[in-house]
Short mmCIF file of C-alpha atoms in Angstrom, two decimals:
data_model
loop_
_atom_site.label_atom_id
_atom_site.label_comp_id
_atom_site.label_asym_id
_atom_site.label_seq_id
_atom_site.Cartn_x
_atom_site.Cartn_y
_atom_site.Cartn_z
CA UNK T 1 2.98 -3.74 3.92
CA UNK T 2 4.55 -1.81 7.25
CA UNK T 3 5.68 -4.19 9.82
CA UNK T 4 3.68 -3.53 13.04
CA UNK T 5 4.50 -1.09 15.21
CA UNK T 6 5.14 -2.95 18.37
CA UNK T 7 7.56 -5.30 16.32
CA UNK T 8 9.62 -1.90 15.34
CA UNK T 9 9.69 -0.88 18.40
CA UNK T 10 11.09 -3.82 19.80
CA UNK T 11 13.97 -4.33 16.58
CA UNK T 12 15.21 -1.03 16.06
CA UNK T 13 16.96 1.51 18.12
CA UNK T 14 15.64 4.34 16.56
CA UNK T 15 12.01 5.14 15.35
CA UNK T 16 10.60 7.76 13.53
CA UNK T 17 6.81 8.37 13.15
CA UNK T 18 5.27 11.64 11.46
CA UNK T 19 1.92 13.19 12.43
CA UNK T 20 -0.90 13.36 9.67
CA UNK T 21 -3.13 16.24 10.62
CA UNK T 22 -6.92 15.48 9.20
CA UNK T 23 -8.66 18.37 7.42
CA UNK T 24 -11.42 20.38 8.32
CA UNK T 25 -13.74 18.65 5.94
CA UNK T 26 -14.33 15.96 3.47
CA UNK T 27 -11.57 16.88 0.85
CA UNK T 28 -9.29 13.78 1.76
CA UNK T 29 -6.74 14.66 -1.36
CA UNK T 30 -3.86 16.10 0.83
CA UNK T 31 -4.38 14.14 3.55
CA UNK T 32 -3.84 10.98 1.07
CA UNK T 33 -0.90 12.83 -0.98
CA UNK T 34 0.69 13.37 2.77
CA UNK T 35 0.21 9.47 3.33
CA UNK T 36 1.71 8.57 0.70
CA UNK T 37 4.32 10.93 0.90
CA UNK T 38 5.40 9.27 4.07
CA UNK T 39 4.40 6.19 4.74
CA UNK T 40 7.37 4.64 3.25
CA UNK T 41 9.53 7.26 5.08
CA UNK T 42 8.84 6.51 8.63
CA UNK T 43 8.10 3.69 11.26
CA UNK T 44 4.26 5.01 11.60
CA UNK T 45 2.41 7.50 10.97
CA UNK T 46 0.12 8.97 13.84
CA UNK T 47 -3.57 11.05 13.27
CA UNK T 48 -4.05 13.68 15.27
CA UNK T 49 -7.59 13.94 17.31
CA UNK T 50 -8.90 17.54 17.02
CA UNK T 51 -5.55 19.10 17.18
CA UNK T 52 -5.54 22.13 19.39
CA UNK T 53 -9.17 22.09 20.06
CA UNK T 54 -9.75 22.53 16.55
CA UNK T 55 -12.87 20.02 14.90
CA UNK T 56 -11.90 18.32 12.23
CA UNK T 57 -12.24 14.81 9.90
CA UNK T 58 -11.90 12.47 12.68
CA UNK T 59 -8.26 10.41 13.83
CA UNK T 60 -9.71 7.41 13.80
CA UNK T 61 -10.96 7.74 9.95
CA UNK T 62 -7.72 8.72 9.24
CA UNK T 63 -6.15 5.68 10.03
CA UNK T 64 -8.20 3.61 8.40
CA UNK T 65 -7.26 5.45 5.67
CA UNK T 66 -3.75 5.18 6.13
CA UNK T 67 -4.43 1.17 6.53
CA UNK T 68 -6.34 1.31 3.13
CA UNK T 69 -2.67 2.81 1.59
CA UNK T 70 -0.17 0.27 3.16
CA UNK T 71 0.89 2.74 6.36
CA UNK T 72 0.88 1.79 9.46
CA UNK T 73 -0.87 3.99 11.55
CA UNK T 74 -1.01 5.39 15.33
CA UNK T 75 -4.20 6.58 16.79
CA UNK T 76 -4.39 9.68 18.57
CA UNK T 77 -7.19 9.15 21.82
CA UNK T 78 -7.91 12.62 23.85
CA UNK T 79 -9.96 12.47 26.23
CA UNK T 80 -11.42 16.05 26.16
CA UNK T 81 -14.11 15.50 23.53
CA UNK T 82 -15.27 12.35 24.74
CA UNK T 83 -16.66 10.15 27.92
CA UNK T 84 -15.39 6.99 29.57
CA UNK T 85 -18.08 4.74 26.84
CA UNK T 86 -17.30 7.03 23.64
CA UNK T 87 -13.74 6.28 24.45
CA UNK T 88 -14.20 2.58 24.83
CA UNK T 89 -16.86 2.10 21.80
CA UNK T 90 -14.23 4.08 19.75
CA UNK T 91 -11.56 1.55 20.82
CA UNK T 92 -12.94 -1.24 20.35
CA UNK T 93 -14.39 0.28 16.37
CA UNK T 94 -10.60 1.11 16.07
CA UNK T 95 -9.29 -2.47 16.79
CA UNK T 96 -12.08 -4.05 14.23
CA UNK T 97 -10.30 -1.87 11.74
CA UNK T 98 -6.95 -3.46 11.90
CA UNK T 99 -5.75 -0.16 14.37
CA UNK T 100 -3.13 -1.72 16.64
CA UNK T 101 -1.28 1.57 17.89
CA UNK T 102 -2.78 4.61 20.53
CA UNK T 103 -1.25 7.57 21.47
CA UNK T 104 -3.48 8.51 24.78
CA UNK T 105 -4.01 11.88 25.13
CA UNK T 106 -5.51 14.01 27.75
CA UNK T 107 -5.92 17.05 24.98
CA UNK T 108 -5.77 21.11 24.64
CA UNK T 109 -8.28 22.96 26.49
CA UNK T 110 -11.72 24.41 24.48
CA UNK T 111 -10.24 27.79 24.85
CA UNK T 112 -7.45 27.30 22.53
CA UNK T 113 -9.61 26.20 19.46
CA UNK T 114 -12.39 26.88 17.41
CA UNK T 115 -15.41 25.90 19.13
CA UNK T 116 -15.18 28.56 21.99
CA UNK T 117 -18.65 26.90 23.12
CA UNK T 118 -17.76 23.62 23.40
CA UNK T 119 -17.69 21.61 26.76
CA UNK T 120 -14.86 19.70 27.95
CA UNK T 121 -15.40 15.76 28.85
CA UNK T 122 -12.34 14.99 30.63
CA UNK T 123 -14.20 11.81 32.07
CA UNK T 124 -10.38 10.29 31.89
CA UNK T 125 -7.52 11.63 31.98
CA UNK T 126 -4.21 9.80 29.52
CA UNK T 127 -3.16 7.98 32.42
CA UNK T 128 -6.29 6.23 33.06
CA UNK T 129 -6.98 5.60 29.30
CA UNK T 130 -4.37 3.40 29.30
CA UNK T 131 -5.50 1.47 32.19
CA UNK T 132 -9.03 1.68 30.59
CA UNK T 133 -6.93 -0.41 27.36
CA UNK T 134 -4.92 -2.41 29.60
CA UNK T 135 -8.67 -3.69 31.74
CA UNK T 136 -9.92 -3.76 27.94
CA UNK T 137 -7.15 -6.00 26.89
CA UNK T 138 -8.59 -8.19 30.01
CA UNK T 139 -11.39 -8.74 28.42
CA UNK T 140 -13.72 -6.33 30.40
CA UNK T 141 -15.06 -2.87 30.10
CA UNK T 142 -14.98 -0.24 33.05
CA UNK T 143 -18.23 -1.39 34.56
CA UNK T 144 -16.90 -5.37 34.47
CA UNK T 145 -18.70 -6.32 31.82
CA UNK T 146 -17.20 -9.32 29.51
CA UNK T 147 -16.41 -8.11 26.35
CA UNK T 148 -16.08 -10.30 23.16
CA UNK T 149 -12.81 -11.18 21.28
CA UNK T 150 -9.54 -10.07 21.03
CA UNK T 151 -8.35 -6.82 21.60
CA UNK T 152 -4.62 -5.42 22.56
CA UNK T 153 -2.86 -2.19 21.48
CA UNK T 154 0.61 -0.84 21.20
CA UNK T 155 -0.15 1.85 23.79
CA UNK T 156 1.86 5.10 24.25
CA UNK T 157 1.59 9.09 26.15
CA UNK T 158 3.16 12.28 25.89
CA UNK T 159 5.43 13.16 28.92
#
């Protein structure tokens, strides 16, 4: 089993993580052979969330199924495809899961992917996902409501 990511990041001077890019589909097989192709290999490994605007299986599912193979994993949040409580319930399903780590993301814009149609959220922005984890981690959602049990991630951006 992978020592958790915030304990890495606090023990070594050097991390390396690898991205695990989801299909478009159900047909898991690569995705799996990539896992465990790396997860012994690197620090983490991190799901991207609809990379380049493009749908696919989704980062959350993937890190599950990195969990179920021994890998410690890194979610991937952007915050085009979903609202201010989509990002939250997602969080919190996350956290049940055993998902410690999140890469915040504000995202690519529609134009660049595959659903040309599509409409951007962009409720939040990266910068206030992580304060939406760090009021999470206080116990309370973004309308003040108490929320129940534990609940604190490894939280990291893109500069």
């Amino acid at each position: 089993m992978k020592p958790p990511f915030r304990e890495v990041l606090n023990s070594k001077d050097f991390i390396v993580t690898a991205e695990i890019g989801p299909p478009k589909g159900t047909d898991l097989k690569e995705m799996i052979e990539h896992i465990d192709l790396l997860k012994n290999k690197v620090d983490s490994l991190n799901v991207t969330d609809n990379q380049s605007s493009v749908m696919r299986y989704p980062s959350v599912g993937g890190c599950i199924l990195i969990k179920e193979h021994n890998g410690e994993p890194i979610l991937q949040m952007t915050c085009r495809d979903k609202n201010r409580m989509a990002l939250q319930s997602e969080l919190l399903f996350a956290y049940s899961r055993g998902i410690r780590n999140v890469l915040a993301l504000t995202g690519d814009a529609i134009t660049v992917g595959d659903h040309k149609g599509a409409k951007s959220v962009f409720d939040l922005d990266s910068v206030q996902l992580i304060d939406t984890i760090r009021i999470m981690e206080k116990g309370k959602d973004l309308s003040g409501n108490e929320l129940k049990g534990e609940f604190s991630f490894c939280v990291g951006a893109i500069v």
